[in-house]
mmCIF file of C-alpha atoms in Angstrom:
data_model
loop_
_atom_site.group_PDB
_atom_site.id
_atom_site.type_symbol
_atom_site.label_atom_id
_atom_site.label_comp_id
_atom_site.label_asym_id
_atom_site.label_seq_id
_atom_site.Cartn_x
_atom_site.Cartn_y
_atom_site.Cartn_z
ATOM 1 C CA MET A 140 -20.412 39.802 -65.846
ATOM 2 C CA ALA A 141 -17.110 40.521 -64.144
ATOM 3 C CA TYR A 142 -16.878 37.963 -61.429
ATOM 4 C CA LEU A 143 -15.865 34.390 -61.024
ATOM 5 C CA PRO A 144 -18.829 32.016 -61.362
ATOM 6 C CA ARG A 145 -19.705 29.802 -58.401
ATOM 7 C CA LEU A 146 -20.224 26.732 -60.564
ATOM 8 C CA LEU A 147 -19.702 23.556 -58.643
ATOM 9 C CA PHE A 148 -19.451 20.899 -61.294
ATOM 10 C CA LEU A 149 -17.991 17.441 -61.468
ATOM 11 C CA LEU A 150 -15.666 16.135 -64.128
ATOM 12 C CA PRO A 151 -16.643 12.477 -64.456
ATOM 13 C CA PHE A 152 -14.062 10.039 -65.745
ATOM 14 C CA PHE A 153 -13.540 6.372 -66.527
ATOM 15 C CA PHE A 154 -11.087 4.026 -64.874
ATOM 16 C CA ALA A 155 -9.786 0.840 -66.370
ATOM 17 C CA SER A 156 -11.035 -1.178 -63.412
ATOM 18 C CA CYS A 157 -14.324 0.566 -62.565
ATOM 19 C CA SER A 158 -16.127 3.598 -63.919
ATOM 20 C CA LEU A 159 -18.081 6.275 -62.152
ATOM 21 C CA GLU A 160 -20.723 6.492 -64.832
ATOM 22 C CA GLU A 161 -22.536 3.934 -66.921
ATOM 23 C CA ASP A 162 -22.686 6.379 -69.804
ATOM 24 C CA ASN A 163 -20.585 5.942 -72.930
ATOM 25 C CA ARG A 164 -19.340 9.499 -73.123
ATOM 26 C CA GLU A 165 -17.726 11.986 -70.797
ATOM 27 C CA GLN A 166 -19.645 15.086 -69.921
ATOM 28 C CA MET A 167 -19.756 17.907 -67.431
ATOM 29 C CA VAL A 168 -22.339 17.328 -64.720
ATOM 30 C CA ASN A 169 -23.996 19.961 -62.561
ATOM 31 C CA LEU A 170 -23.576 18.687 -59.023
ATOM 32 C CA GLN A 171 -26.875 20.222 -57.970
ATOM 33 C CA GLN A 172 -28.613 17.881 -60.397
ATOM 34 C CA VAL A 173 -26.794 14.653 -59.558
ATOM 35 C CA LYS A 174 -29.476 12.106 -58.684
ATOM 36 C CA ASP A 175 -27.418 9.384 -57.040
ATOM 37 C CA ASN A 176 -26.885 9.145 -53.314
ATOM 38 C CA PRO A 177 -23.440 10.396 -52.232
ATOM 39 C CA GLU A 178 -23.909 9.047 -48.706
ATOM 40 C CA ALA A 179 -24.597 5.525 -49.949
ATOM 41 C CA GLN A 180 -21.647 5.742 -52.346
ATOM 42 C CA LEU A 181 -19.434 6.904 -49.520
ATOM 43 C CA VAL A 182 -20.391 3.932 -47.336
ATOM 44 C CA ASN A 183 -19.609 1.497 -50.151
ATOM 45 C CA LEU A 184 -16.310 3.176 -51.027
ATOM 46 C CA ASN A 185 -15.209 3.308 -47.405
ATOM 47 C CA ALA A 186 -15.794 -0.423 -47.117
ATOM 48 C CA ALA A 187 -13.986 -1.143 -50.394
ATOM 49 C CA ILE A 188 -10.986 0.993 -49.415
ATOM 50 C CA GLU A 189 -10.813 -0.688 -46.019
ATOM 51 C CA GLN A 190 -10.614 -4.060 -47.748
ATOM 52 C CA THR A 191 -8.078 -3.171 -50.439
ATOM 53 C CA GLY A 192 -6.296 -0.046 -49.216
ATOM 54 C CA SER A 193 -4.066 0.288 -52.274
ATOM 55 C CA ASP A 194 -6.527 0.756 -55.153
ATOM 56 C CA GLY A 195 -5.970 4.311 -56.358
ATOM 57 C CA SER A 196 -9.139 4.331 -58.436
ATOM 58 C CA LEU A 197 -11.209 3.861 -55.279
ATOM 59 C CA TYR A 198 -9.581 6.895 -53.677
ATOM 60 C CA ALA A 199 -10.279 8.875 -56.831
ATOM 61 C CA ARG A 200 -13.908 7.818 -56.786
ATOM 62 C CA ARG A 201 -14.240 8.738 -53.121
ATOM 63 C CA SER A 202 -12.601 12.087 -53.854
ATOM 64 C CA VAL A 203 -15.346 12.771 -56.363
ATOM 65 C CA VAL A 204 -18.065 11.880 -53.859
ATOM 66 C CA LEU A 205 -16.485 14.126 -51.231
ATOM 67 C CA LEU A 206 -16.283 16.885 -53.812
ATOM 68 C CA ARG A 207 -20.007 16.533 -54.415
ATOM 69 C CA LYS A 208 -20.588 16.884 -50.689
ATOM 70 C CA GLY A 209 -18.412 19.999 -50.505
ATOM 71 C CA GLU A 210 -15.847 18.346 -48.239
ATOM 72 C CA LEU A 211 -12.933 19.773 -50.168
ATOM 73 C CA GLU A 212 -9.995 19.103 -47.863
ATOM 74 C CA GLN A 213 -10.949 15.444 -47.579
ATOM 75 C CA ALA A 214 -11.494 15.320 -51.339
ATOM 76 C CA LEU A 215 -7.992 16.692 -51.881
ATOM 77 C CA ASN A 216 -6.482 14.156 -49.492
ATOM 78 C CA ASP A 217 -8.074 11.312 -51.442
ATOM 79 C CA ALA A 218 -7.064 12.854 -54.775
ATOM 80 C CA ASN A 219 -3.456 13.006 -53.582
ATOM 81 C CA LYS A 220 -3.590 9.351 -52.591
ATOM 82 C CA ALA A 221 -5.125 8.450 -55.947
ATOM 83 C CA VAL A 222 -2.366 10.255 -57.854
ATOM 84 C CA LYS A 223 0.320 8.532 -55.775
ATOM 85 C CA LEU A 224 -1.169 5.038 -55.991
ATOM 86 C CA THR A 225 -1.942 5.219 -59.714
ATOM 87 C CA ARG A 226 1.454 6.765 -60.488
ATOM 88 C CA ASN A 227 0.065 9.903 -62.091
ATOM 89 C CA GLU A 228 -2.604 8.089 -64.063
ATOM 90 C CA PRO A 229 -4.266 10.911 -66.092
ATOM 91 C CA SER A 230 -7.779 10.398 -64.748
ATOM 92 C CA SER A 231 -6.444 10.782 -61.200
ATOM 93 C CA LEU A 232 -4.663 13.986 -62.196
ATOM 94 C CA PHE A 233 -7.945 15.097 -63.696
ATOM 95 C CA VAL A 234 -9.780 14.570 -60.407
ATOM 96 C CA LYS A 235 -7.146 16.428 -58.406
ATOM 97 C CA ALA A 236 -7.229 19.339 -60.862
ATOM 98 C CA GLN A 237 -10.983 19.600 -60.449
ATOM 99 C CA VAL A 238 -10.741 19.570 -56.655
ATOM 100 C CA LEU A 239 -8.099 22.305 -56.709
ATOM 101 C CA ARG A 240 -10.170 24.369 -59.126
ATOM 102 C CA THR A 241 -13.176 24.079 -56.818
ATOM 103 C CA MET A 242 -10.995 25.100 -53.871
ATOM 104 C CA GLY A 243 -10.136 28.321 -55.685
ATOM 105 C CA LYS A 244 -6.602 27.276 -56.632
ATOM 106 C CA PRO A 245 -6.623 27.513 -60.445
ATOM 107 C CA GLU A 246 -2.860 28.047 -60.708
ATOM 108 C CA GLU A 247 -2.280 24.688 -59.025
ATOM 109 C CA ALA A 248 -5.022 22.984 -61.019
ATOM 110 C CA LEU A 249 -3.795 24.051 -64.461
ATOM 111 C CA PRO A 250 -0.484 22.082 -64.574
ATOM 112 C CA LEU A 251 -2.292 18.922 -63.499
ATOM 113 C CA ALA A 252 -4.982 19.321 -66.146
ATOM 114 C CA LEU A 253 -2.324 19.932 -68.795
ATOM 115 C CA GLN A 254 -0.402 16.870 -67.628
ATOM 116 C CA ALA A 255 -3.573 14.782 -67.932
ATOM 117 C CA GLU A 256 -3.947 16.057 -71.494
ATOM 118 C CA ARG A 257 -0.317 15.263 -72.316
ATOM 119 C CA ASN A 258 -0.880 11.747 -70.975
ATOM 120 C CA SER A 259 -3.478 11.222 -73.721
ATOM 121 C CA TYR A 260 -6.556 11.861 -71.597
ATOM 122 C CA GLN A 261 -9.118 13.227 -74.034
ATOM 123 C CA SER A 262 -12.594 14.271 -72.951
ATOM 124 C CA SER A 263 -14.900 17.231 -73.365
ATOM 125 C CA SER A 264 -14.876 17.598 -69.579
ATOM 126 C CA LEU A 265 -11.109 18.035 -69.454
ATOM 127 C CA TYR A 266 -11.213 20.582 -72.256
ATOM 128 C CA VAL A 267 -13.982 22.530 -70.528
ATOM 129 C CA LEU A 268 -11.947 22.549 -67.336
ATOM 130 C CA LEU A 269 -8.927 23.845 -69.238
ATOM 131 C CA GLY A 270 -11.119 26.450 -70.909
ATOM 132 C CA ASP A 271 -12.296 27.630 -67.506
ATOM 133 C CA LEU A 272 -8.774 27.718 -66.074
ATOM 134 C CA TYR A 273 -7.445 29.768 -68.977
ATOM 135 C CA LEU A 274 -10.457 32.070 -68.727
ATOM 136 C CA GLN A 275 -9.493 32.755 -65.118
ATOM 137 C CA ARG A 276 -6.037 33.742 -66.382
ATOM 138 C CA ASN A 277 -7.659 36.107 -68.917
ATOM 139 C CA ASP A 278 -6.064 34.047 -71.697
ATOM 140 C CA TYR A 279 -9.153 34.169 -73.869
ATOM 141 C CA GLN A 280 -7.577 32.773 -77.017
ATOM 142 C CA GLN A 281 -6.379 29.626 -75.269
ATOM 143 C CA ALA A 282 -9.664 29.276 -73.410
ATOM 144 C CA GLN A 283 -11.580 29.474 -76.676
ATOM 145 C CA ALA A 284 -9.318 26.872 -78.278
ATOM 146 C CA TYR A 285 -10.001 24.338 -75.528
ATOM 147 C CA LEU A 286 -13.728 25.024 -75.560
ATOM 148 C CA ASN A 287 -13.744 24.404 -79.303
ATOM 149 C CA LYS A 288 -12.039 21.057 -78.628
ATOM 150 C CA ALA A 289 -14.713 20.250 -76.060
ATOM 151 C CA GLN A 290 -17.463 20.858 -78.578
ATOM 152 C CA GLU A 291 -15.730 18.728 -81.185
ATOM 153 C CA LEU A 292 -16.148 15.804 -78.802
ATOM 154 C CA SER A 293 -19.495 16.836 -77.325
ATOM 155 C CA PRO A 294 -21.360 19.354 -79.521
ATOM 156 C CA ASP A 295 -24.264 19.711 -77.069
ATOM 157 C CA ASP A 296 -22.236 20.143 -73.886
ATOM 158 C CA GLU A 297 -24.007 22.905 -71.942
ATOM 159 C CA PHE A 298 -20.850 23.782 -70.015
ATOM 160 C CA ALA A 299 -18.917 24.317 -73.229
ATOM 161 C CA PHE A 300 -21.651 26.693 -74.407
ATOM 162 C CA TYR A 301 -21.621 28.452 -71.048
ATOM 163 C CA TYR A 302 -17.877 29.022 -70.930
ATOM 164 C CA LYS A 303 -17.825 30.125 -74.541
ATOM 165 C CA GLY A 304 -20.345 32.732 -73.485
ATOM 166 C CA ARG A 305 -18.092 33.765 -70.619
ATOM 167 C CA VAL A 306 -15.143 34.210 -72.977
ATOM 168 C CA GLN A 307 -17.222 36.224 -75.441
ATOM 169 C CA GLU A 308 -18.665 38.368 -72.667
ATOM 170 C CA ALA A 309 -15.169 39.096 -71.366
ATOM 171 C CA THR A 310 -14.029 40.147 -74.845
ATOM 172 C CA GLY A 311 -17.052 42.374 -75.470
ATOM 173 C CA ASP A 312 -18.974 40.158 -77.876
ATOM 174 C CA THR A 313 -22.207 40.296 -75.888
ATOM 175 C CA ALA A 314 -24.485 39.225 -78.742
ATOM 176 C CA ARG A 315 -22.676 35.925 -79.225
ATOM 177 C CA ALA A 316 -22.326 35.518 -75.460
ATOM 178 C CA MET A 317 -26.087 35.747 -75.010
ATOM 179 C CA GLN A 318 -26.630 33.223 -77.781
ATOM 180 C CA ASN A 319 -24.270 30.759 -76.137
ATOM 181 C CA TYR A 320 -25.999 31.195 -72.784
ATOM 182 C CA ARG A 321 -29.292 30.465 -74.547
ATOM 183 C CA ASN A 322 -27.705 27.408 -76.161
ATOM 184 C CA ALA A 323 -26.597 26.204 -72.734
ATOM 185 C CA LEU A 324 -30.120 26.652 -71.395
ATOM 186 C CA GLU A 325 -31.560 24.705 -74.297
ATOM 187 C CA GLN A 326 -29.471 21.756 -73.136
ATOM 188 C CA ALA A 327 -30.046 22.359 -69.413
ATOM 189 C CA PRO A 328 -33.007 24.676 -68.689
ATOM 190 C CA ALA A 329 -32.238 24.794 -64.950
ATOM 191 C CA PHE A 330 -28.601 25.880 -65.452
ATOM 192 C CA VAL A 331 -28.518 28.662 -62.840
ATOM 193 C CA GLU A 332 -25.211 30.254 -63.840
ATOM 194 C CA ALA A 333 -26.270 30.526 -67.471
ATOM 195 C CA GLN A 334 -29.564 32.093 -66.369
ATOM 196 C CA ARG A 335 -27.667 34.584 -64.217
ATOM 197 C CA GLU A 336 -25.211 35.608 -66.923
ATOM 198 C CA LEU A 337 -27.938 35.968 -69.519
ATOM 199 C CA ALA A 338 -30.094 38.002 -67.136
ATOM 200 C CA GLY A 339 -27.151 40.283 -66.354
ATOM 201 C CA LEU A 340 -26.521 41.031 -70.015
ATOM 202 C CA LEU A 341 -30.213 41.663 -70.665
ATOM 203 C CA VAL A 342 -30.353 44.044 -67.697
ATOM 204 C CA ALA A 343 -27.252 45.852 -68.970
ATOM 205 C CA GLU A 344 -28.990 46.315 -72.327
ATOM 206 C CA GLY A 345 -32.130 47.630 -70.632
ATOM 207 C CA ASP A 346 -34.263 44.673 -71.692
ATOM 208 C CA PHE A 347 -35.767 44.208 -68.260
ATOM 209 C CA THR A 348 -38.848 42.344 -69.431
ATOM 210 C CA ALA A 349 -36.733 39.630 -71.036
ATOM 211 C CA ALA A 350 -34.447 39.445 -68.001
ATOM 212 C CA LYS A 351 -37.167 38.940 -65.384
ATOM 213 C CA PRO A 352 -38.060 35.273 -66.123
ATOM 214 C CA PHE A 353 -34.404 34.237 -65.953
ATOM 215 C CA LEU A 354 -33.942 36.166 -62.707
ATOM 216 C CA ALA A 355 -37.033 34.631 -61.133
ATOM 217 C CA SER A 356 -35.981 31.110 -62.049
ATOM 218 C CA ALA A 357 -32.387 31.589 -60.921
ATOM 219 C CA LEU A 358 -33.373 33.218 -57.618
ATOM 220 C CA LYS A 359 -35.731 30.357 -56.862
ATOM 221 C CA ALA A 360 -32.849 27.919 -57.267
ATOM 222 C CA ALA A 361 -30.153 30.128 -55.697
ATOM 223 C CA PRO A 362 -31.778 32.563 -53.228
ATOM 224 C CA LYS A 363 -28.425 33.336 -51.588
ATOM 225 C CA ASP A 364 -26.755 34.564 -54.776
ATOM 226 C CA GLY A 365 -25.976 38.224 -54.160
ATOM 227 C CA VAL A 366 -25.402 39.024 -57.829
ATOM 228 C CA LEU A 367 -28.931 37.892 -58.691
ATOM 229 C CA TRP A 368 -30.332 40.211 -56.017
ATOM 230 C CA TYR A 369 -28.276 43.042 -57.494
ATOM 231 C CA TYR A 370 -29.786 42.430 -60.927
ATOM 232 C CA LYS A 371 -33.240 42.302 -59.375
ATOM 233 C CA GLY A 372 -32.561 45.644 -57.708
ATOM 234 C CA LEU A 373 -31.599 47.163 -61.067
ATOM 235 C CA VAL A 374 -34.838 45.902 -62.594
ATOM 236 C CA GLN A 375 -36.887 47.318 -59.723
ATOM 237 C CA LYS A 376 -35.053 50.615 -59.941
ATOM 238 C CA ALA A 377 -35.893 50.811 -63.659
ATOM 239 C CA GLU A 378 -39.518 50.047 -62.797
ATOM 240 C CA GLN A 379 -39.598 53.048 -60.433
ATOM 241 C CA LYS A 380 -39.802 50.904 -57.296
ATOM 242 C CA PRO A 381 -37.124 52.566 -55.130
ATOM 243 C CA ASP A 382 -38.092 50.888 -51.862
ATOM 244 C CA SER A 383 -38.032 47.417 -53.405
ATOM 245 C CA ALA A 384 -34.773 48.230 -55.171
ATOM 246 C CA LEU A 385 -33.240 49.394 -51.890
ATOM 247 C CA GLN A 386 -34.220 46.125 -50.238
ATOM 248 C CA ALA A 387 -32.794 44.100 -53.128
ATOM 249 C CA PHE A 388 -29.486 45.988 -53.105
ATOM 250 C CA SER A 389 -29.262 45.607 -49.318
ATOM 251 C CA ARG A 390 -29.891 41.905 -49.673
ATOM 252 C CA ALA A 391 -27.207 41.706 -52.378
ATOM 253 C CA VAL A 392 -24.448 43.224 -50.241
ATOM 254 C CA SER A 393 -25.504 41.222 -47.181
ATOM 255 C CA LEU A 394 -24.783 38.103 -49.238
ATOM 256 C CA ASN A 395 -21.788 39.410 -51.162
ATOM 257 C CA ASP A 396 -20.130 42.570 -49.867
ATOM 258 C CA THR A 397 -17.958 42.909 -52.982
ATOM 259 C CA ILE A 398 -20.786 43.885 -55.386
ATOM 260 C CA GLN A 399 -19.750 47.470 -56.067
ATOM 261 C CA GLY A 400 -22.796 48.280 -58.198
ATOM 262 C CA ALA A 401 -25.106 47.496 -55.298
ATOM 263 C CA HIS A 402 -23.009 49.633 -52.941
ATOM 264 C CA TYR A 403 -23.104 52.469 -55.468
ATOM 265 C CA TRP A 404 -26.878 52.560 -55.733
ATOM 266 C CA LEU A 405 -27.284 52.079 -51.985
ATOM 267 C CA GLY A 406 -24.990 55.072 -51.458
ATOM 268 C CA ILE A 407 -26.971 57.222 -53.873
ATOM 269 C CA GLN A 408 -30.269 56.246 -52.272
ATOM 270 C CA GLN A 409 -29.029 56.692 -48.696
ATOM 271 C CA HIS A 410 -27.752 60.165 -49.573
ATOM 272 C CA LYS A 411 -31.143 61.000 -51.015
ATOM 273 C CA LEU A 412 -32.760 59.845 -47.763
ATOM 274 C CA GLY A 413 -30.363 61.990 -45.717
ATOM 275 C CA ASN A 414 -28.479 59.039 -44.258
ATOM 276 C CA ASN A 415 -25.085 60.528 -45.016
ATOM 277 C CA GLU A 416 -22.873 58.260 -42.916
ATOM 278 C CA ALA A 417 -24.446 55.223 -44.583
ATOM 279 C CA ALA A 418 -24.090 56.886 -47.981
ATOM 280 C CA ILE A 419 -20.363 57.447 -47.417
ATOM 281 C CA SER A 420 -19.865 53.877 -46.222
ATOM 282 C CA HIS A 421 -21.498 52.408 -49.336
ATOM 283 C CA LEU A 422 -19.879 54.798 -51.804
ATOM 284 C CA GLN A 423 -16.432 54.087 -50.409
ATOM 285 C CA ARG A 424 -17.066 50.416 -51.256
ATOM 286 C CA ALA A 425 -17.878 51.329 -54.867
ATOM 287 C CA ALA A 426 -14.460 52.558 -55.978
ATOM 288 C CA SER A 427 -14.969 51.440 -59.577
ATOM 289 C CA TYR A 428 -17.578 54.219 -59.905
ATOM 290 C CA LYS A 429 -15.367 56.994 -58.541
ATOM 291 C CA GLY A 430 -14.907 58.563 -61.966
ATOM 292 C CA GLU A 431 -18.647 59.135 -62.421
ATOM 293 C CA LEU A 432 -20.049 62.606 -61.808
ATOM 294 C CA LYS A 433 -23.027 61.318 -59.820
ATOM 295 C CA TYR A 434 -20.704 59.364 -57.550
ATOM 296 C CA MET A 435 -18.463 62.358 -56.859
ATOM 297 C CA THR A 436 -21.410 64.731 -56.365
ATOM 298 C CA ASN A 437 -23.130 62.528 -53.818
ATOM 299 C CA LEU A 438 -19.944 61.628 -51.970
ATOM 300 C CA ALA A 439 -18.787 65.252 -51.774
ATOM 301 C CA SER A 440 -22.196 66.336 -50.496
ATOM 302 C CA ALA A 441 -22.299 63.553 -47.899
ATOM 303 C CA TYR A 442 -18.832 64.536 -46.678
ATOM 304 C CA GLU A 443 -19.918 68.172 -46.337
ATOM 305 C CA ARG A 444 -23.117 67.257 -44.507
ATOM 306 C CA THR A 445 -21.128 65.262 -41.978
ATOM 307 C CA GLY A 446 -18.608 68.056 -41.406
ATOM 308 C CA GLN A 447 -15.751 66.384 -43.286
ATOM 309 C CA ASN A 448 -14.980 69.535 -45.226
ATOM 310 C CA GLY A 449 -11.449 68.625 -46.270
ATOM 311 C CA LEU A 450 -12.622 65.405 -47.921
ATOM 312 C CA SER A 451 -15.596 67.209 -49.420
ATOM 313 C CA LEU A 452 -13.347 69.893 -50.933
ATOM 314 C CA ALA A 453 -10.990 67.317 -52.446
ATOM 315 C CA THR A 454 -13.920 65.424 -53.975
ATOM 316 C CA TYR A 455 -15.472 68.572 -55.455
ATOM 317 C CA GLN A 456 -12.076 69.503 -56.908
ATOM 318 C CA ARG A 457 -11.887 66.113 -58.631
ATOM 319 C CA LEU A 458 -15.392 66.759 -59.894
ATOM 320 C CA VAL A 459 -14.506 70.037 -61.620
ATOM 321 C CA GLU A 460 -11.414 68.427 -63.120
ATOM 322 C CA ALA A 461 -13.687 65.810 -64.676
ATOM 323 C CA GLU A 462 -16.423 68.287 -65.626
ATOM 324 C CA PRO A 463 -15.099 71.872 -65.828
ATOM 325 C CA THR A 464 -18.556 73.295 -66.685
ATOM 326 C CA TYR A 465 -20.218 72.026 -63.508
ATOM 327 C CA THR A 466 -21.191 75.384 -61.947
ATOM 328 C CA TYR A 467 -22.584 73.961 -58.718
ATOM 329 C CA ALA A 468 -19.258 72.324 -57.913
ATOM 330 C CA TYR A 469 -17.452 75.683 -58.108
ATOM 331 C CA GLN A 470 -20.037 77.180 -55.756
ATOM 332 C CA ALA A 471 -19.553 74.276 -53.345
ATOM 333 C CA ILE A 472 -15.763 74.685 -53.458
ATOM 334 C CA SER A 473 -16.066 78.371 -52.616
ATOM 335 C CA ARG A 474 -18.459 77.630 -49.779
ATOM 336 C CA ILE A 475 -16.260 74.915 -48.257
ATOM 337 C CA LYS A 476 -13.096 76.994 -48.550
ATOM 338 C CA SER A 477 -14.869 79.725 -46.634
ATOM 339 C CA LYS A 478 -15.691 77.230 -43.889
ATOM 340 C CA LEU A 479 -12.116 76.030 -43.763
ATOM 341 C CA VAL A 480 -10.517 79.497 -43.481
ATOM 342 C CA LYS A 481 -13.079 80.937 -41.058
ATOM 343 C CA PRO A 482 -11.237 81.554 -37.754
ATOM 344 C CA LYS A 483 -12.263 79.393 -34.836
ATOM 345 C CA PRO A 484 -13.217 81.001 -31.514
ATOM 346 C CA ASP A 485 -10.363 81.507 -29.066
ATOM 347 C CA SER A 486 -11.160 78.994 -26.370
ATOM 348 C CA THR A 487 -8.901 80.849 -23.871
ATOM 349 C CA ALA A 488 -10.808 84.074 -24.390
ATOM 350 C CA VAL A 489 -14.095 82.279 -23.972
ATOM 351 C CA ARG A 490 -12.954 80.838 -20.649
ATOM 352 C CA GLN A 491 -11.792 84.279 -19.433
ATOM 353 C CA VAL A 492 -15.212 85.781 -20.170
ATOM 354 C CA GLN A 493 -16.888 82.940 -18.313
ATOM 355 C CA ILE A 494 -14.612 83.518 -15.287
ATOM 356 C CA GLN A 495 -15.276 87.250 -15.241
ATOM 357 C CA GLN A 496 -19.006 86.585 -15.300
#
């Protein structure tokens, strides 16, 4: 769907002097599934750095551990030291690019990842990172090219499948996107982001039965993911469970206030319940729906019910521009205009009558 995924993954790499992994290939690793002990690694790396002080690979390794722990500023500090001490060794650039990407700075991460590639650093992990960074720039062709490179090196890489799905979803090829999300889940059944994306597409297609197992599994692993609660609300709404849907949508926006779909349905439901101030508040946060007739009808009505006749009139006028045959809107416009032109009582005259009495 249309949002940036919260994937927190690690791009493992090999150094000439010491490697982070005992595997013989590079791969993307979901940090939530890493089984080693970051605290123990950190103790060992701190001691090693204290002894040597000038080994850039140790700073790079510690940067990765700090990244796993979510200590991003410290991870960036170590990545900077690694780049300086190794004189732009590509694996150090790779680590710094990943830290910057995780910090939400893709424009700073991209040049470093490209420099690592130019310096002959080849790995599926690097290509997946580049695919993600180009996806964030909406450069889908370049993103696809790098993801293809990733799969040439690692055909079963679940992250390559996942990001291919993201590219295809963004370009409207939902059938292939769903297949790639399924491919990712075949490789990593607990891959929460793939479950979420697949569930979202299934919900959008109205296949709620197929979506529910993915939603249940993802919510168990990520109960604070607002988007998952939004999808759950849509399923419950389709199942004619308005109270449960209302709770799910409320939970969604409490976790992520930018989910416009949840605000939209909360606004519609609150208007139906007569909570007009709440309806207005939610609908105003769902601007992407403002062209829909149901949105305009409910917002205009809520404005009128709360005495905001000028705003109500303007909204009804937009409604008839969008749907000229909507008879009720014309009636509402006439009614509100009458309210607006009706003369107000002369307060001075009222006071004079009170004095005379």
